[in-house]
PDB file of N, CA and C in Angstrom:
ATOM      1  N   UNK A 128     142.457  16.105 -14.902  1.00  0.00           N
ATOM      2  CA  UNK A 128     142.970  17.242 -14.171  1.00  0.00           C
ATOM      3  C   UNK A 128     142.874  18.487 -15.038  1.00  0.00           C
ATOM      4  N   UNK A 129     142.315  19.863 -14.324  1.00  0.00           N
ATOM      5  CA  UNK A 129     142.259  20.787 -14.925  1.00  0.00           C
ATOM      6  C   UNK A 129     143.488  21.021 -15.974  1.00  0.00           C
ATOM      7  N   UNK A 130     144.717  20.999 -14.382  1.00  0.00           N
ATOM      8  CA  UNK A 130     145.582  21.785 -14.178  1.00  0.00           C
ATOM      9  C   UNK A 130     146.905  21.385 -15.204  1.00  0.00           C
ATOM     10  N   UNK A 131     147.173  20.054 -15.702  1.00  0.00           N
ATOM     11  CA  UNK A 131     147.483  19.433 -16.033  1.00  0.00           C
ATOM     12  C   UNK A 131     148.152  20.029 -17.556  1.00  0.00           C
ATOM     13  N   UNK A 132     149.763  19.903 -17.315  1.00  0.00           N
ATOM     14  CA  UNK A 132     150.541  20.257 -18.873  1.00  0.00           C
ATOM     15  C   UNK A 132     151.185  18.954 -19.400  1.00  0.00           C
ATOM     16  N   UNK A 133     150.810  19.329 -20.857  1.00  0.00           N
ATOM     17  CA  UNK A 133     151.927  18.542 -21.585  1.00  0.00           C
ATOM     18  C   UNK A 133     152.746  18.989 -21.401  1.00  0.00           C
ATOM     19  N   UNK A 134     153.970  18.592 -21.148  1.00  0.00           N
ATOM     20  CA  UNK A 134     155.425  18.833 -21.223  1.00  0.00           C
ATOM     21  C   UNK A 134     155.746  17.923 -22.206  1.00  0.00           C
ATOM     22  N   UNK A 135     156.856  18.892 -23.114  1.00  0.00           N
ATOM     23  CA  UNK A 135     158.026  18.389 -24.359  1.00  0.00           C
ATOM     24  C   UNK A 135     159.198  17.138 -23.708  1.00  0.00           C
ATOM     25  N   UNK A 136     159.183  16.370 -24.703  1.00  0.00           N
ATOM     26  CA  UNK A 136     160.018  15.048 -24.164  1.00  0.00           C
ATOM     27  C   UNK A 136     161.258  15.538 -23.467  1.00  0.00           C
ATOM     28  N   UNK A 137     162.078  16.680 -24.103  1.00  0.00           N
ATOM     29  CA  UNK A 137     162.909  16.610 -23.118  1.00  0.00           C
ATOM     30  C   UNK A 137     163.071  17.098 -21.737  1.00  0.00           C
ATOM     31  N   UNK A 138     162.053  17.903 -21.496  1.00  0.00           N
ATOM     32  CA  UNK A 138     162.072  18.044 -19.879  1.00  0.00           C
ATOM     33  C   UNK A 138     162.248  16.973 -19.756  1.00  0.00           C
ATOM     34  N   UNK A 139     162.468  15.263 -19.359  1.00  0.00           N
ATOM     35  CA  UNK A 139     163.020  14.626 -18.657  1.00  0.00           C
ATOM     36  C   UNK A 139     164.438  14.599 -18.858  1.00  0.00           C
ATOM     37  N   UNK A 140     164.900  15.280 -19.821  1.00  0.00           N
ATOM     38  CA  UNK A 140     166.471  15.132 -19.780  1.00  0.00           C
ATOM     39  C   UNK A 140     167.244  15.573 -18.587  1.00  0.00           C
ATOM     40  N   UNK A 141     166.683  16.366 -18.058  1.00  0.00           N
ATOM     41  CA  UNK A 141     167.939  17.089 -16.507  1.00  0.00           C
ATOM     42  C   UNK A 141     167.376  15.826 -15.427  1.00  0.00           C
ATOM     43  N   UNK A 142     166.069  15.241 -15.265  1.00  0.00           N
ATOM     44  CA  UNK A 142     165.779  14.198 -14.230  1.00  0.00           C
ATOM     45  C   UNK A 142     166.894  13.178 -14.459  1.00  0.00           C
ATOM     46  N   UNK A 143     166.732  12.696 -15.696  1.00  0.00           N
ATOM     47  CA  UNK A 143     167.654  11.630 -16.305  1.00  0.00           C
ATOM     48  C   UNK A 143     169.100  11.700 -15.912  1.00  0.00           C
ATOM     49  N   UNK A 144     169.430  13.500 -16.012  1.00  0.00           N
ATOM     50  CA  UNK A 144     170.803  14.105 -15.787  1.00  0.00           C
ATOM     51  C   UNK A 144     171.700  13.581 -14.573  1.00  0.00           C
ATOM     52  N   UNK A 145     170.081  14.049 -13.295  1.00  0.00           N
ATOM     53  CA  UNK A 145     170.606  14.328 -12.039  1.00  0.00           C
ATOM     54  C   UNK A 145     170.491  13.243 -11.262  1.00  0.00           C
ATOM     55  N   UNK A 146     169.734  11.654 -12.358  1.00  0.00           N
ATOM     56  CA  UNK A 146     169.763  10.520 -12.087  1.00  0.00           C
ATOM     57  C   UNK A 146     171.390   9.888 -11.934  1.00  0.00           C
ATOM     58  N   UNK A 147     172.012   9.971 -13.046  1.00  0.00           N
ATOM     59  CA  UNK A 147     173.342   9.769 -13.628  1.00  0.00           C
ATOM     60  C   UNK A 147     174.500  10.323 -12.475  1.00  0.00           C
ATOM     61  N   UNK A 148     173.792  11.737 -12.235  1.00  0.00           N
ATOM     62  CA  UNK A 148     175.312  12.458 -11.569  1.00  0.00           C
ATOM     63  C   UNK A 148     174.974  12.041  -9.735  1.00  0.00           C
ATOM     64  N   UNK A 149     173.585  11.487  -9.350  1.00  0.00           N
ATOM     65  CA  UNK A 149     173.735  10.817  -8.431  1.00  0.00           C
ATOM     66  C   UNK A 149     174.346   9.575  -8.185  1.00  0.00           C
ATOM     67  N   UNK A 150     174.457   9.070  -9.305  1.00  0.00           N
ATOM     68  CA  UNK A 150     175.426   7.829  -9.396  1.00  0.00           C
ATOM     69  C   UNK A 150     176.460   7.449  -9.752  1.00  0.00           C
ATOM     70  N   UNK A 151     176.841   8.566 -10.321  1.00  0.00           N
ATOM     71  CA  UNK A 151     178.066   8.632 -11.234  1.00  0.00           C
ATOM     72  C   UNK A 151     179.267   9.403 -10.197  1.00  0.00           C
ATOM     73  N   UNK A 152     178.821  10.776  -9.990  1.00  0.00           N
ATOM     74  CA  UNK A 152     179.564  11.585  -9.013  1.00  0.00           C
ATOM     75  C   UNK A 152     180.262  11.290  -7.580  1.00  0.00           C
ATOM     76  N   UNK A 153     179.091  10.506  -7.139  1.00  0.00           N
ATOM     77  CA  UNK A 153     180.020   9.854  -5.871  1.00  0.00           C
ATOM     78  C   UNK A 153     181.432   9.191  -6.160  1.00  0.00           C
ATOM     79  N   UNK A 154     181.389   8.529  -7.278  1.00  0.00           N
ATOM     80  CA  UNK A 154     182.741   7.650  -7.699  1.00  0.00           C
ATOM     81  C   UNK A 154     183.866   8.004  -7.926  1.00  0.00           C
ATOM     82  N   UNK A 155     183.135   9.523  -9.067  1.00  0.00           N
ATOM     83  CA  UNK A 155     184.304   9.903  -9.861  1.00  0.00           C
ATOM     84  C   UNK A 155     185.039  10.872  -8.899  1.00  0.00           C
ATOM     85  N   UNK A 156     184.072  11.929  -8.184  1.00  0.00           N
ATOM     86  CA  UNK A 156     184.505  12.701  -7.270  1.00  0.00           C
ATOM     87  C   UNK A 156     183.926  12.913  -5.730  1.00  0.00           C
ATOM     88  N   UNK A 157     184.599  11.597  -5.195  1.00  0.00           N
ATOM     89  CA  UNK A 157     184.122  11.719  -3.537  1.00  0.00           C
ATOM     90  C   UNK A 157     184.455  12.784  -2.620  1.00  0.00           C
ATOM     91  N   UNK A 158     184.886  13.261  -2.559  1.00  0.00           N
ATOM     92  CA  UNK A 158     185.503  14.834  -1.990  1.00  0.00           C
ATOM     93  C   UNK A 158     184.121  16.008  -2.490  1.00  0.00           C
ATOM     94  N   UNK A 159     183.895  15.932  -3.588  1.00  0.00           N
ATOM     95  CA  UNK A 159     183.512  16.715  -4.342  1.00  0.00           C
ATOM     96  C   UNK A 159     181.875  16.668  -3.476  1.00  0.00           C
ATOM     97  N   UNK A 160     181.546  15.345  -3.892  1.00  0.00           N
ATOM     98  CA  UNK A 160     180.033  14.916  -3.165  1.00  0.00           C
ATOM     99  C   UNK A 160     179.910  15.063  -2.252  1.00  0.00           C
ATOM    100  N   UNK A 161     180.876  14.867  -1.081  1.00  0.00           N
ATOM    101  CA  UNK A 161     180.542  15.008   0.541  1.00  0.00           C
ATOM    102  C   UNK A 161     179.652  16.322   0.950  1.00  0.00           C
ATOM    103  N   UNK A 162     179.905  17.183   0.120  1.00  0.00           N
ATOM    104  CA  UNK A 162     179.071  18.567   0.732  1.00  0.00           C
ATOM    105  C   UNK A 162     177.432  18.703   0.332  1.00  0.00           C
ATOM    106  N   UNK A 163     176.837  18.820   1.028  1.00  0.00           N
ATOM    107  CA  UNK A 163     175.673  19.554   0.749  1.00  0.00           C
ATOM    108  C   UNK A 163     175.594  20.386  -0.535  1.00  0.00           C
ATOM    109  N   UNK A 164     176.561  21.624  -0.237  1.00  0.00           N
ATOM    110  CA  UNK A 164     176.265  22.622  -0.810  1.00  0.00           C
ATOM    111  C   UNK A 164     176.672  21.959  -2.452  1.00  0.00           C
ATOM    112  N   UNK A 165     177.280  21.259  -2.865  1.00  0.00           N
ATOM    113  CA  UNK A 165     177.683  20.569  -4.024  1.00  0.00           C
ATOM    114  C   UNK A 165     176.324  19.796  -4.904  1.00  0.00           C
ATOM    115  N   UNK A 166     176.107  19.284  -3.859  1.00  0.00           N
ATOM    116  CA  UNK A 166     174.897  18.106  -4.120  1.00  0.00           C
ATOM    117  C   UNK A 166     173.374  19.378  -4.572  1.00  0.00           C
ATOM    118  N   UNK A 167     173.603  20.708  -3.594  1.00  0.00           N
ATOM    119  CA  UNK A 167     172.465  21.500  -4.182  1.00  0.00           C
ATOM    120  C   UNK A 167     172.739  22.268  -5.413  1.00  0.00           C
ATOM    121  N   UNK A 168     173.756  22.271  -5.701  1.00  0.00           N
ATOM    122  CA  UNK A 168     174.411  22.831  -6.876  1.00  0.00           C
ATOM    123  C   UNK A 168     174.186  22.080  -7.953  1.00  0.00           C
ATOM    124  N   UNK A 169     174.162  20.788  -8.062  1.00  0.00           N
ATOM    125  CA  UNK A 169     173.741  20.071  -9.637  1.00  0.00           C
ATOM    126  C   UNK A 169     172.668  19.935  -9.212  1.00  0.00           C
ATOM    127  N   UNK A 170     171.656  19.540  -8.449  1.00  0.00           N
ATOM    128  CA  UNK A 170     170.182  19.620  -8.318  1.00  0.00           C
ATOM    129  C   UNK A 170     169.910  20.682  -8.590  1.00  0.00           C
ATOM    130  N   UNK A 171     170.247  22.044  -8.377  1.00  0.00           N
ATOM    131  CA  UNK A 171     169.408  23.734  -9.158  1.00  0.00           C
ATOM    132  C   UNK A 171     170.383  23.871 -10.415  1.00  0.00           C
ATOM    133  N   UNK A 172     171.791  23.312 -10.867  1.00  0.00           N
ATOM    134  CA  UNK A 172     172.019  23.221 -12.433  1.00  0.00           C
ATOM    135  C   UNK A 172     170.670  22.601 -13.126  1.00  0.00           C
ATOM    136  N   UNK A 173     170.466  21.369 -12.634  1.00  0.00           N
ATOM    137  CA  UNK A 173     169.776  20.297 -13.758  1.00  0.00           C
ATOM    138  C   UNK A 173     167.834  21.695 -13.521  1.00  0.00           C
ATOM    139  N   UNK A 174     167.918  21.435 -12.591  1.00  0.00           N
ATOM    140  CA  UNK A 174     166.002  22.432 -12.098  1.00  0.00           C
ATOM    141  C   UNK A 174     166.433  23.450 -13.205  1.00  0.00           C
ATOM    142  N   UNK A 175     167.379  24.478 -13.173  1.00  0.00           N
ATOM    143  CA  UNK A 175     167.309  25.738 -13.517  1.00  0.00           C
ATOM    144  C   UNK A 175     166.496  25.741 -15.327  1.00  0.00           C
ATOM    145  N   UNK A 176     166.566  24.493 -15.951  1.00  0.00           N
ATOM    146  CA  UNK A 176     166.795  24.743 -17.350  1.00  0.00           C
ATOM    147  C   UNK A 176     164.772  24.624 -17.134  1.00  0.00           C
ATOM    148  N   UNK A 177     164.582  24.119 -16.508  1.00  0.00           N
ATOM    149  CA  UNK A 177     163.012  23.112 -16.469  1.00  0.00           C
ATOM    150  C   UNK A 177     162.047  23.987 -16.239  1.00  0.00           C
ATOM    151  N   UNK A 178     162.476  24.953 -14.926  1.00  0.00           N
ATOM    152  CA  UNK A 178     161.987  25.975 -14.715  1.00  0.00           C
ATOM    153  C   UNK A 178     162.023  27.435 -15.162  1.00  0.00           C
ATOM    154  N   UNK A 179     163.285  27.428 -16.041  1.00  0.00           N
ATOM    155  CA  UNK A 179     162.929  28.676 -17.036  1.00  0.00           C
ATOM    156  C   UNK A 179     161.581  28.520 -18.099  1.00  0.00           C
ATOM    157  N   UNK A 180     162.265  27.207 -18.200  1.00  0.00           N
ATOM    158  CA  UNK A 180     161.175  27.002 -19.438  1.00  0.00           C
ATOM    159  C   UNK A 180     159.392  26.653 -18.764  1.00  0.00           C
ATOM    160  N   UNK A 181     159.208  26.398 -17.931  1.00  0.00           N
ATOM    161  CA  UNK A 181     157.723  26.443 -17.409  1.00  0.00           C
ATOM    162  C   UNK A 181     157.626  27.975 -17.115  1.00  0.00           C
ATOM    163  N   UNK A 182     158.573  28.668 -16.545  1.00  0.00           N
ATOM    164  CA  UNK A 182     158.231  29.964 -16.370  1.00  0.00           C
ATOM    165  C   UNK A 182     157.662  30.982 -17.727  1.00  0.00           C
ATOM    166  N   UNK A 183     158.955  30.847 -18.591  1.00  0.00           N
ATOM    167  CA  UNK A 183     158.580  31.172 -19.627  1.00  0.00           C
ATOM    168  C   UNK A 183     157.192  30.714 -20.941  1.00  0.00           C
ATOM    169  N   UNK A 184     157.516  29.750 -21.034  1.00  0.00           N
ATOM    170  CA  UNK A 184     156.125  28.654 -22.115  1.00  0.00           C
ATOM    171  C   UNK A 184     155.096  28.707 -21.333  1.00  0.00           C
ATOM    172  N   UNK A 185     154.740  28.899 -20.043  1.00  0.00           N
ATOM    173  CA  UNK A 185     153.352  29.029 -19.029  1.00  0.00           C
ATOM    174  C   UNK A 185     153.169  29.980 -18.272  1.00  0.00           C
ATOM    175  N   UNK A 186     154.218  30.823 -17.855  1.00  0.00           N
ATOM    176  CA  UNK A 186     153.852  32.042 -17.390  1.00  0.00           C
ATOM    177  C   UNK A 186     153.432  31.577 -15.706  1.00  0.00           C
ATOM    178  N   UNK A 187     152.706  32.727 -14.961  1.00  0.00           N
ATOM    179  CA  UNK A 187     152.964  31.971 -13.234  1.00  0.00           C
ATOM    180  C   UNK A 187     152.222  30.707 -13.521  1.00  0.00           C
ATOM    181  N   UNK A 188     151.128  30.227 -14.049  1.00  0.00           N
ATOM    182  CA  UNK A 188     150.710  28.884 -14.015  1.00  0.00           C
ATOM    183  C   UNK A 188     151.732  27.621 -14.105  1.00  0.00           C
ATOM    184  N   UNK A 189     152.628  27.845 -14.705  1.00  0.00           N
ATOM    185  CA  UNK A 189     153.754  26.554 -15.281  1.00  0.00           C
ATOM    186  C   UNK A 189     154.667  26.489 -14.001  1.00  0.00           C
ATOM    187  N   UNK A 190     154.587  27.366 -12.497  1.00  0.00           N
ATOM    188  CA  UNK A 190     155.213  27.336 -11.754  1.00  0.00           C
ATOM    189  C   UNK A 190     154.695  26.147 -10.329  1.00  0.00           C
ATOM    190  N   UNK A 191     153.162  26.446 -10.900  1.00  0.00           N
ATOM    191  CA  UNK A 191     152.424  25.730  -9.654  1.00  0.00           C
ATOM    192  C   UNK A 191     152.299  24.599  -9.817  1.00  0.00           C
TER     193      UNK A 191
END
């Protein structure tokens, strides 16, 4: 693939993250999980760090 980046080991750390708080969160806080808007809230916490950094280290290419 042209297009194709190495990415640094820890970009999988927020996947790993939002692995955990899908499994973890329902338990600890069921109230908390029931909403949508909750559930999109740690999914764009854990994205936000991944995508600064492709934005930044690749510029518009690291977006596509």
């Amino acid at each position: 693939m042209a297009h194709s980046l190495a990415l640094p080991f820890w970009t999988v750390l927020p996947f790993t993250g939002l692995l955990l708080s899908i499994a973890i969160l329902p338990l600890l806080t069921p109230r908390f999980w029931e909403s949508n808007r909750s559930k999109g809230l740690v999914a764009g916490l854990f994205a936000a760090p991944v995508a600064l950094y492709l934005l930044l280290a690749h510029g518009e290419a690291g977006l596509h």
